[in-house]
Structure formats: C-alpha cells, structure tokens
mmCIF file of N, CA, C and O in Angstrom:
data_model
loop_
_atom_site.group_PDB
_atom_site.id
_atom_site.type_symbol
_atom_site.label_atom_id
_atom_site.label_comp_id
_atom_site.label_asym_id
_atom_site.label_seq_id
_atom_site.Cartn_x
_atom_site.Cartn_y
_atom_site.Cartn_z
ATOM 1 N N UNK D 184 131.883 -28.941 189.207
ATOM 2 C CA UNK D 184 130.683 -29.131 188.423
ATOM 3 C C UNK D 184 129.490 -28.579 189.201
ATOM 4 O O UNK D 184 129.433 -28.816 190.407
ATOM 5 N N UNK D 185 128.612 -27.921 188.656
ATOM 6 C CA UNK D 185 127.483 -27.335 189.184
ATOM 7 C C UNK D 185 126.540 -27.567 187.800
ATOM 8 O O UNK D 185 126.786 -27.343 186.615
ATOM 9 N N UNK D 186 125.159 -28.204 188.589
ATOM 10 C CA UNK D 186 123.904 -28.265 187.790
ATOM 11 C C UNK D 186 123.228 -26.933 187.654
ATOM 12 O O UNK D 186 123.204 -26.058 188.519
ATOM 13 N N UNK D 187 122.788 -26.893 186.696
ATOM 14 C CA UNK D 187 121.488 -25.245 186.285
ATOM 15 C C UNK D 187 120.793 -25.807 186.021
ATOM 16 O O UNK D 187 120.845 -27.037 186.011
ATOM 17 N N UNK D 188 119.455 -24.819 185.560
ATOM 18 C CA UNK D 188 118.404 -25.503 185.389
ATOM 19 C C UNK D 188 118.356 -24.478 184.133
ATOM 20 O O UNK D 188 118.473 -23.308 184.499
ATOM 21 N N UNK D 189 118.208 -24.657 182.724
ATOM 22 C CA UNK D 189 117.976 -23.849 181.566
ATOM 23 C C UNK D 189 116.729 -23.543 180.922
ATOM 24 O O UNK D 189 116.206 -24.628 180.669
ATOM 25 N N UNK D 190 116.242 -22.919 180.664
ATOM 26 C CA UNK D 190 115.138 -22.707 179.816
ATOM 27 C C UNK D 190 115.168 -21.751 178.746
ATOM 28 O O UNK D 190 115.590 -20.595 178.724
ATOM 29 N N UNK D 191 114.563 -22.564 177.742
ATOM 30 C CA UNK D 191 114.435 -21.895 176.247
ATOM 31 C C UNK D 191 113.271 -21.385 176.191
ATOM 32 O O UNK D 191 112.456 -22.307 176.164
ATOM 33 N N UNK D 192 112.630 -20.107 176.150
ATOM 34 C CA UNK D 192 111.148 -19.470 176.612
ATOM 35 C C UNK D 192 110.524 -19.726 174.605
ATOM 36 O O UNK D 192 109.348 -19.929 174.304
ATOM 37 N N UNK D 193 111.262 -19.667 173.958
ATOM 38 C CA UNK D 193 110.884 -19.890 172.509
ATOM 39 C C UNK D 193 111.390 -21.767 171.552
ATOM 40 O O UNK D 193 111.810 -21.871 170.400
ATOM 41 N N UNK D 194 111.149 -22.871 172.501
ATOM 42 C CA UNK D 194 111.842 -23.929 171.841
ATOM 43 C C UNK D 194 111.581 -24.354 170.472
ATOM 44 O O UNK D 194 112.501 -24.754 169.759
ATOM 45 N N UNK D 195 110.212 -24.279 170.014
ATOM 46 C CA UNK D 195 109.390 -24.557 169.216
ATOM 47 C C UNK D 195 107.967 -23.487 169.009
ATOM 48 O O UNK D 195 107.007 -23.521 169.778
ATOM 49 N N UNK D 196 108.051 -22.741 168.047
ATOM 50 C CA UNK D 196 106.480 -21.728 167.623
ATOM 51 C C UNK D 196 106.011 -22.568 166.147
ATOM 52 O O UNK D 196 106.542 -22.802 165.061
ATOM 53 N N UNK D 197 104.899 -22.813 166.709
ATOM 54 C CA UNK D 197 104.005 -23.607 165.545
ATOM 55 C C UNK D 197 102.889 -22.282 165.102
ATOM 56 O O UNK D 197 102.973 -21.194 165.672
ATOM 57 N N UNK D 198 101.934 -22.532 164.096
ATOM 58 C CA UNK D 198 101.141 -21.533 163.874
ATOM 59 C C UNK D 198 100.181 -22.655 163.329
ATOM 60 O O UNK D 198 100.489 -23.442 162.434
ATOM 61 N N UNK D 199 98.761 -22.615 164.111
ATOM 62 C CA UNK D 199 97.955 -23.918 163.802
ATOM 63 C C UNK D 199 96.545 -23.026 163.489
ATOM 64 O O UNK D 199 96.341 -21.935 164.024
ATOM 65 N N UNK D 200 95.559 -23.699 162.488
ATOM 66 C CA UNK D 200 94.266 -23.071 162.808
ATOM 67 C C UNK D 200 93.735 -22.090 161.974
ATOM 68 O O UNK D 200 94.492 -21.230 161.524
ATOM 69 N N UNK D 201 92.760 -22.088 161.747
ATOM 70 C CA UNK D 201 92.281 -21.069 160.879
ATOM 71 C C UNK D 201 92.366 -19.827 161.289
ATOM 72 O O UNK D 201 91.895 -18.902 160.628
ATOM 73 N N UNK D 202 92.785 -19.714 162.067
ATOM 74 C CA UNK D 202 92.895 -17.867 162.985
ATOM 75 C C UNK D 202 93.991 -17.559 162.874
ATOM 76 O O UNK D 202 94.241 -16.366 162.696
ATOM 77 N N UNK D 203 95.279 -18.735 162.952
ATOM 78 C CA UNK D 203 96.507 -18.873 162.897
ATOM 79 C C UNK D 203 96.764 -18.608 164.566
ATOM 80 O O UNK D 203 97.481 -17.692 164.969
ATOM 81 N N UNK D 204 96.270 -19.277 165.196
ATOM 82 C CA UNK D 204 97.068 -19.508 166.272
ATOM 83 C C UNK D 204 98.405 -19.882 166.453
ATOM 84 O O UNK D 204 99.045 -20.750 165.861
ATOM 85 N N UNK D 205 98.822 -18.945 167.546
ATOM 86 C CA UNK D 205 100.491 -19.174 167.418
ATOM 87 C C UNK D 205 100.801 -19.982 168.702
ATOM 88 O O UNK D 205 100.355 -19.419 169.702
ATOM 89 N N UNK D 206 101.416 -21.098 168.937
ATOM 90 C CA UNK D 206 101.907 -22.119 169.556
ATOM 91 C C UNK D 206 103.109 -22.052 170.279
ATOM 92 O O UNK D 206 103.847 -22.974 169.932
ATOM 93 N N UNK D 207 103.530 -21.446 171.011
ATOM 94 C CA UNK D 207 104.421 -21.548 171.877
ATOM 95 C C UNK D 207 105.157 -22.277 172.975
ATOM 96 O O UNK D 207 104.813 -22.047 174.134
ATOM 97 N N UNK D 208 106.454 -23.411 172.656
ATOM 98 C CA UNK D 208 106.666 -24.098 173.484
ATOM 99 C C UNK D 208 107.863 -23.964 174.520
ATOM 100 O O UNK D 208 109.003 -23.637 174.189
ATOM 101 N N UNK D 209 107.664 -24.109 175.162
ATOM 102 C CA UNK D 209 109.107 -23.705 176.335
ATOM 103 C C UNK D 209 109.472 -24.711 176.830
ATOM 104 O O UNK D 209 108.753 -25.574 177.334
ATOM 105 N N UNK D 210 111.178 -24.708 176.698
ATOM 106 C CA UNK D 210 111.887 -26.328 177.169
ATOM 107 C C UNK D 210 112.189 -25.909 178.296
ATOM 108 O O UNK D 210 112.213 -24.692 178.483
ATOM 109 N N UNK D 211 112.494 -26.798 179.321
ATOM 110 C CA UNK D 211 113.929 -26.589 180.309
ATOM 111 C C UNK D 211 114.073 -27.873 180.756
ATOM 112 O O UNK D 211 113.277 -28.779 181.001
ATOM 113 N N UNK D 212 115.766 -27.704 180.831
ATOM 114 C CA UNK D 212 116.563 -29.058 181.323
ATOM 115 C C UNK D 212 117.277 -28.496 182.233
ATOM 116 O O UNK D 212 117.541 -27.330 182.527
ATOM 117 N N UNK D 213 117.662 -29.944 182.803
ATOM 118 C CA UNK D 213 119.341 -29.501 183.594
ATOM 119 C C UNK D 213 120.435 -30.001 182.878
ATOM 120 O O UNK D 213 120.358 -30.918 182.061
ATOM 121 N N UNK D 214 121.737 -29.229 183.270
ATOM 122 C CA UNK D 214 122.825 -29.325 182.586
ATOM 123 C C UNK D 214 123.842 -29.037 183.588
ATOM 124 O O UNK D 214 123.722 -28.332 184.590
ATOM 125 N N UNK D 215 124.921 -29.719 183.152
ATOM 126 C CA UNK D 215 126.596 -29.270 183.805
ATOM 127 C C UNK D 215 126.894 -28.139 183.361
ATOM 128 O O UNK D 215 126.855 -27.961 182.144
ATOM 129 N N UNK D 216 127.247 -27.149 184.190
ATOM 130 C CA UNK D 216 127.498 -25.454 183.671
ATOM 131 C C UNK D 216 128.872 -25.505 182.568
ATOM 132 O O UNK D 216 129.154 -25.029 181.468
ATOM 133 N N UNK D 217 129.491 -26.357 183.560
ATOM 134 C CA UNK D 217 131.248 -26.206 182.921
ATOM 135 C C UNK D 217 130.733 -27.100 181.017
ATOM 136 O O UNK D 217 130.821 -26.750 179.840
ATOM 137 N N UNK D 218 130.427 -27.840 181.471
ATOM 138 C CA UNK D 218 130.433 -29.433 179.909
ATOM 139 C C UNK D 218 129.358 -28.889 179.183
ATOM 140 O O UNK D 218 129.666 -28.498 178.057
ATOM 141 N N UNK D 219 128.200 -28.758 179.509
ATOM 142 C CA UNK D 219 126.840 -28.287 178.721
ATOM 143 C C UNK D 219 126.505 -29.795 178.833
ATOM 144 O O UNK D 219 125.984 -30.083 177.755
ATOM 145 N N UNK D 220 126.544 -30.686 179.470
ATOM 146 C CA UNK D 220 126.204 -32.449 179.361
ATOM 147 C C UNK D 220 124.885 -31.936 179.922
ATOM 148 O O UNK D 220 124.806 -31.219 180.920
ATOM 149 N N UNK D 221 123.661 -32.444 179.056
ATOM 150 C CA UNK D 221 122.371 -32.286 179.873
ATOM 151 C C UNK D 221 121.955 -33.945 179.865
ATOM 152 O O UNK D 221 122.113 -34.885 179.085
ATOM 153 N N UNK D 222 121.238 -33.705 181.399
ATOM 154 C CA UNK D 222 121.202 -34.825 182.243
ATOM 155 C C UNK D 222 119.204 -34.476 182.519
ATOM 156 O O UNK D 222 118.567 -33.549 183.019
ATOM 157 N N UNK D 223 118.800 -35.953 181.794
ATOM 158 C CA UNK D 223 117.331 -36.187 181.587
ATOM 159 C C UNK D 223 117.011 -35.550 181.012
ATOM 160 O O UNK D 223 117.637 -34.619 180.506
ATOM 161 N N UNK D 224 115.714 -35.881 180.863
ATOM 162 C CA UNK D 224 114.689 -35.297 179.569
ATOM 163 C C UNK D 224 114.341 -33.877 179.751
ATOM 164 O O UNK D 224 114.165 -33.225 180.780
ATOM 165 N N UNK D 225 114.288 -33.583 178.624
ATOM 166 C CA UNK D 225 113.628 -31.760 179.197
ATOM 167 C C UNK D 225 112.035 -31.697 179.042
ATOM 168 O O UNK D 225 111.313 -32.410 178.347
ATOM 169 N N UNK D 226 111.681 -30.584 179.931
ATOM 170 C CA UNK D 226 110.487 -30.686 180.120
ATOM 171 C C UNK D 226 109.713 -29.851 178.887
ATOM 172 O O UNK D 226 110.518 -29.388 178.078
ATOM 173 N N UNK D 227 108.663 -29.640 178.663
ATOM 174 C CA UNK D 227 108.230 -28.845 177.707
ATOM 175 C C UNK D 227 106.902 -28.442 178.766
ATOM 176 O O UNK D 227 106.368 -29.078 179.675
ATOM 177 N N UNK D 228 106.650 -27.086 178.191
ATOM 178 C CA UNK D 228 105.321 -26.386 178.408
ATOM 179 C C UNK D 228 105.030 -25.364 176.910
ATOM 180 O O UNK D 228 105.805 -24.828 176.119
ATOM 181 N N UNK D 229 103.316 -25.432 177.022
ATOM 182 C CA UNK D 229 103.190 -24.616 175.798
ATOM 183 C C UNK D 229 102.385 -23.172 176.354
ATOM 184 O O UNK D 229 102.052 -22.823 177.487
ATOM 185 N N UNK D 230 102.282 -22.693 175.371
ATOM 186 C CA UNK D 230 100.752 -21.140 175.424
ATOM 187 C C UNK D 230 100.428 -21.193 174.538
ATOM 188 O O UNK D 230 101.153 -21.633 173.646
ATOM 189 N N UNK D 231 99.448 -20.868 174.354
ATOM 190 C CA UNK D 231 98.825 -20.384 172.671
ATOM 191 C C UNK D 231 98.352 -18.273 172.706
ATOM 192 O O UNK D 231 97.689 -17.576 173.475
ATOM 193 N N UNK D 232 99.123 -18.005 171.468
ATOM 194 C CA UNK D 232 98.508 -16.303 171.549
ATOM 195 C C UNK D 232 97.479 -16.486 170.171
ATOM 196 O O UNK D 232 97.699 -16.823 169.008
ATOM 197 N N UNK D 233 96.365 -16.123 170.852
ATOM 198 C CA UNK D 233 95.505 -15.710 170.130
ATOM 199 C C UNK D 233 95.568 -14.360 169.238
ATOM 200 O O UNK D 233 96.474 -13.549 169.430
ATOM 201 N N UNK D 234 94.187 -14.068 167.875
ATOM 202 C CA UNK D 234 94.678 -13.150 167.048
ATOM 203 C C UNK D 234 94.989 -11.743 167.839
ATOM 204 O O UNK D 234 95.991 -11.035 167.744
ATOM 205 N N UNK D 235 93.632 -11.529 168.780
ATOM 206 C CA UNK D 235 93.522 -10.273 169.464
ATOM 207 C C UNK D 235 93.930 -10.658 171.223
ATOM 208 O O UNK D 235 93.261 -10.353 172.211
ATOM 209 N N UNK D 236 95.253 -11.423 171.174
ATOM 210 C CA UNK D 236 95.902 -11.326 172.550
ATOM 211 C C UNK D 236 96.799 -10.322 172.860
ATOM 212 O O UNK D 236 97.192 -9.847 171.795
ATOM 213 N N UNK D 237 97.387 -9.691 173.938
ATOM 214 C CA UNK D 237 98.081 -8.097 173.854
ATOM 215 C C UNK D 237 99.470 -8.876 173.698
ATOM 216 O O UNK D 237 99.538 -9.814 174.493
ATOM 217 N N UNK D 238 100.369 -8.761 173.044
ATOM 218 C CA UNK D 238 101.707 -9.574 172.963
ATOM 219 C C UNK D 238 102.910 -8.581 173.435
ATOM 220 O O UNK D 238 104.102 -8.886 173.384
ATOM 221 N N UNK D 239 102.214 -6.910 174.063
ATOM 222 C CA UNK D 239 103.620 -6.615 174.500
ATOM 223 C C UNK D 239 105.018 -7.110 175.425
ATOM 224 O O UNK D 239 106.210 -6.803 175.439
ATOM 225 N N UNK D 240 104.020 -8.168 176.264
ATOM 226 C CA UNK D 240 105.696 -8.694 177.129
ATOM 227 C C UNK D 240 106.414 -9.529 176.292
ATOM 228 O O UNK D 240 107.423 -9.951 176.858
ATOM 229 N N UNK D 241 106.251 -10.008 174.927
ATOM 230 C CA UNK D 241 107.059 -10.678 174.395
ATOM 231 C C UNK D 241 107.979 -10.382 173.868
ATOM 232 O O UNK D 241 108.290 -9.215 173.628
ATOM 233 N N UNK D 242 108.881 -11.767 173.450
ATOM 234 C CA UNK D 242 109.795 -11.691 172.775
ATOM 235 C C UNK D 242 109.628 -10.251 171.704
ATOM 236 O O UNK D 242 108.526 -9.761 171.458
ATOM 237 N N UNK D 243 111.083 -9.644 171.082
ATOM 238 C CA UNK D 243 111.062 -9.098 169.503
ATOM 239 C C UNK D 243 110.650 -10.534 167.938
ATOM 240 O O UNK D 243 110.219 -10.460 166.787
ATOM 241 N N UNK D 244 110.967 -11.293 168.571
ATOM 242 C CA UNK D 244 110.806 -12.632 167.355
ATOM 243 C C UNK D 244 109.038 -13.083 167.455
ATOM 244 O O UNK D 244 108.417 -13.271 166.409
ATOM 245 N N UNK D 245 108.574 -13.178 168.379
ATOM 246 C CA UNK D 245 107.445 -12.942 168.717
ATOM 247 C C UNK D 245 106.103 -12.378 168.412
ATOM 248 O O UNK D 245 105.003 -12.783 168.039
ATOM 249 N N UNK D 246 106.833 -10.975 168.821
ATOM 250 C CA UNK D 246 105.930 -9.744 168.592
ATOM 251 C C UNK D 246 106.547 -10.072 166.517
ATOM 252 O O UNK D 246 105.466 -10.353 165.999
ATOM 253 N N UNK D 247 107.094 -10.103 165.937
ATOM 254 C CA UNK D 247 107.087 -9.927 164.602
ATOM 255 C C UNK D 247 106.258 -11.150 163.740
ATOM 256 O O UNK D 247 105.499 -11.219 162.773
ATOM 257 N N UNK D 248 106.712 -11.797 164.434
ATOM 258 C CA UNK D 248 105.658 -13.229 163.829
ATOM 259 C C UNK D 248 104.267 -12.693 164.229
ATOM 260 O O UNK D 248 103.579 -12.295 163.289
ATOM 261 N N UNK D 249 103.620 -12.598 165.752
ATOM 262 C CA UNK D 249 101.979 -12.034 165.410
ATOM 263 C C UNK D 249 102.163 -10.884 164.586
ATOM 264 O O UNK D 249 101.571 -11.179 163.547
ATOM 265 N N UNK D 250 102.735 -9.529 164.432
ATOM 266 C CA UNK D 250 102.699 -8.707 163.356
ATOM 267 C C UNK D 250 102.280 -9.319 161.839
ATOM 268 O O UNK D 250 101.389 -8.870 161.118
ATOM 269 N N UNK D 251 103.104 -10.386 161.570
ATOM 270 C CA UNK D 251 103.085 -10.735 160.004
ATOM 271 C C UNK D 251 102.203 -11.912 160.109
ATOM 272 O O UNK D 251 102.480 -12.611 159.135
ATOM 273 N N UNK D 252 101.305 -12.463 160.786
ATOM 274 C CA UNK D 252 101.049 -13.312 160.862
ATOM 275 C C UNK D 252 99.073 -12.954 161.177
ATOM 276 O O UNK D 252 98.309 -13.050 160.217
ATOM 277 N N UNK D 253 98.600 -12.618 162.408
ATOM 278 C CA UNK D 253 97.968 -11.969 162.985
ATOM 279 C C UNK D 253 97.299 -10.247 162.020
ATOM 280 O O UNK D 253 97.199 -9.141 162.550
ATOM 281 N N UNK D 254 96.997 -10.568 160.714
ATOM 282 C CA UNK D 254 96.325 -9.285 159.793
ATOM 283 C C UNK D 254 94.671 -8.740 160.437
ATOM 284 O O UNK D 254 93.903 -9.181 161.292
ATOM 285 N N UNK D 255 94.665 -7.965 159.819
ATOM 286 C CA UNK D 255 93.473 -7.172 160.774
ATOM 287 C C UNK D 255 92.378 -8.341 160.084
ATOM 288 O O UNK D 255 91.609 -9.007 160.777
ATOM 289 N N UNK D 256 92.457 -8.424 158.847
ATOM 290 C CA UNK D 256 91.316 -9.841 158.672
ATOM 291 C C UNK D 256 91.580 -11.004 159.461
ATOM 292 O O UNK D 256 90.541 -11.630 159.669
ATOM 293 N N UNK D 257 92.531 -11.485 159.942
ATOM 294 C CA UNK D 257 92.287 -12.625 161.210
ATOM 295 C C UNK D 257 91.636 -12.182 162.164
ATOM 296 O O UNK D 257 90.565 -12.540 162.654
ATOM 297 N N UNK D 258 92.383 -11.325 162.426
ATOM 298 C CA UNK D 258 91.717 -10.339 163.572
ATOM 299 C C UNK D 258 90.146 -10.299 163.590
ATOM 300 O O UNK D 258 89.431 -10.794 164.460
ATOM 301 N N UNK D 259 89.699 -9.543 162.344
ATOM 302 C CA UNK D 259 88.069 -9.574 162.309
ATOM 303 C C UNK D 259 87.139 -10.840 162.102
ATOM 304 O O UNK D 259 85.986 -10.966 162.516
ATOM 305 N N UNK D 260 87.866 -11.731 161.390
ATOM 306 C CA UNK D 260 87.374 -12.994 161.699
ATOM 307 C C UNK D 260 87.478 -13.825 163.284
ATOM 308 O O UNK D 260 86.615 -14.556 163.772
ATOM 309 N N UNK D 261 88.095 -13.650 163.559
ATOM 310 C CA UNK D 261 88.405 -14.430 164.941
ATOM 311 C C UNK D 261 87.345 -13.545 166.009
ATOM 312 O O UNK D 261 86.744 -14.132 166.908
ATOM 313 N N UNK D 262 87.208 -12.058 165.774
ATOM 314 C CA UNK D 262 86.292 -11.252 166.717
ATOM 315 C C UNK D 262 85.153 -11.716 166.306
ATOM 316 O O UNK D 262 84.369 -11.816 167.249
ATOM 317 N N UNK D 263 84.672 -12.079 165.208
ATOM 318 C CA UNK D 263 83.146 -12.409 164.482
ATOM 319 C C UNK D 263 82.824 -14.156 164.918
ATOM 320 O O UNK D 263 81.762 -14.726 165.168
ATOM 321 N N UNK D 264 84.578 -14.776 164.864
ATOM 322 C CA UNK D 264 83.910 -16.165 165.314
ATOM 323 C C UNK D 264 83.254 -16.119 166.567
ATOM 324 O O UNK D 264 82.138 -16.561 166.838
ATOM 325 N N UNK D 265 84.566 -15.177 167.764
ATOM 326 C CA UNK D 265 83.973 -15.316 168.860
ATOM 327 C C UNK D 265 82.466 -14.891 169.599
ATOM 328 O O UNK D 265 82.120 -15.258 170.721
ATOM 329 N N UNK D 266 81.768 -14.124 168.779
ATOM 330 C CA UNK D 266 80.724 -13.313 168.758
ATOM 331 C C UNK D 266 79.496 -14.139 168.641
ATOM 332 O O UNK D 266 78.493 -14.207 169.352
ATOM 333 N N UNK D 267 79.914 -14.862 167.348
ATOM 334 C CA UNK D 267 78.882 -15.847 167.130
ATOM 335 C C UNK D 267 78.929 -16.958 168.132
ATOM 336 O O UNK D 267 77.883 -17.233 168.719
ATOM 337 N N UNK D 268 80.091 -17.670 168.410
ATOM 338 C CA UNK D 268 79.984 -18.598 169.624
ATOM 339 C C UNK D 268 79.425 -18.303 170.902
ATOM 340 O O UNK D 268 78.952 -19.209 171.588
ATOM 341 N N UNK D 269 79.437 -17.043 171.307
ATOM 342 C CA UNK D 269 78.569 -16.639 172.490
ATOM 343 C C UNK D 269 77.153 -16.589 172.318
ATOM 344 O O UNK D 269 76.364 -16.945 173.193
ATOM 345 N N UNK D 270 76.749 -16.047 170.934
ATOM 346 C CA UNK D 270 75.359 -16.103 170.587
ATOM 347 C C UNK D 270 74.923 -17.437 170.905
ATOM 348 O O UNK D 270 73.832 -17.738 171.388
ATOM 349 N N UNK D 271 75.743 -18.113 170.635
ATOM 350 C CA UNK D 271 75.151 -19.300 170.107
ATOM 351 C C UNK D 271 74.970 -20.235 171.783
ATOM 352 O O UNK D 271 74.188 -21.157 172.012
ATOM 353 N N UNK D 272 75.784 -19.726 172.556
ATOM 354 C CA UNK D 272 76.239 -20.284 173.657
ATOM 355 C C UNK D 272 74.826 -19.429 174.782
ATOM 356 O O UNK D 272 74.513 -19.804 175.912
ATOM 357 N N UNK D 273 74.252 -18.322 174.055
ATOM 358 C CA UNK D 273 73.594 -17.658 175.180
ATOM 359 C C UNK D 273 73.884 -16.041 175.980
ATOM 360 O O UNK D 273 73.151 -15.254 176.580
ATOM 361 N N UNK D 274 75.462 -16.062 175.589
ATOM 362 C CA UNK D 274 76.295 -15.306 176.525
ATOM 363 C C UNK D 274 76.537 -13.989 175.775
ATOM 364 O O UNK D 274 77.495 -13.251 176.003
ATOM 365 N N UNK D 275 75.535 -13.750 174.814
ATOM 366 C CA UNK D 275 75.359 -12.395 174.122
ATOM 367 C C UNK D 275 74.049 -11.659 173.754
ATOM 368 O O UNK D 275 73.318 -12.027 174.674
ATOM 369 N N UNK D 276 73.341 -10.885 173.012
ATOM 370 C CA UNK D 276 72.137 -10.721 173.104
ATOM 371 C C UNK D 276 72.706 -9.887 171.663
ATOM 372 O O UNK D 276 71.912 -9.275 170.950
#
C-alpha cells in the first residue's frame, strides 16, 4: 500500500455574477494507490477568471466555457465597469 496525494485541477466550475465570473475549484486528497480508499477530507482551493483574464494555460474544457461564456459584450461591460470604479476610486482621470 502506498499513499498519493490526488488532485482534481477542475472539481467544481461555477459561473457567478453579472460579468459571469467563472469559479474554479480544485480538490486534493489522499488515497491508497492499489484500493482508491481515500483517507480524510479533501481539501478544496478556488480562482476566479475574470471576463478579460488571458486563459491560455488552461484546461481545453476551460478555455471553451470562457469562449461560450465570456462574449465580447461581457467583455465590454466588465472593461466599462472597471473604468468607472477607478474613476470613481480616483485612479483614472
């Protein structure tokens, strides 16, 4: 018997938000190599990709969800929200 340590880099993709933020959660557990018996809880971590984030290191499942998901009108809305929040913040002219 030998323990691994596994990780699922895609466990859970949510899509939240008026921009459609995409939600990305990543599990990993340990497990018996030979049984697959996983032993304790698995951990989770998330990311979030924004409309205009560069998504080439990703996944193909990934990259197709921001494709169909991520339209040049999110896109221009999300560039116009952020625009205005800096105005508003000071951090534009």
């Amino acid at each position: 018997m030998a323990l691994i340590k596994v990780t699922n880099p895609t466990d859970k993709i949510e899509i939240v938000g008026e921009f459609k933020h995409i939600q990305l959660r990543q599990a990993e557990w340990v497990e018996d190599d030979a049984t697959g018996e996983k032993f304790g809880s698995p951990q989770y971590s998330r990311r979030v990709i924004a409309p205009n984030d560069n998504v080439s290191n990703e996944t193909a499942e990934v990259q197709a969800l921001v494709a169909a998901v991520h339209t040049q009108e999110i896109k221009d809305a999300y560039t116009a929200f952020l625009a205005e929040q800096a105005n508003e913040l000071g951090g534009a002219e």
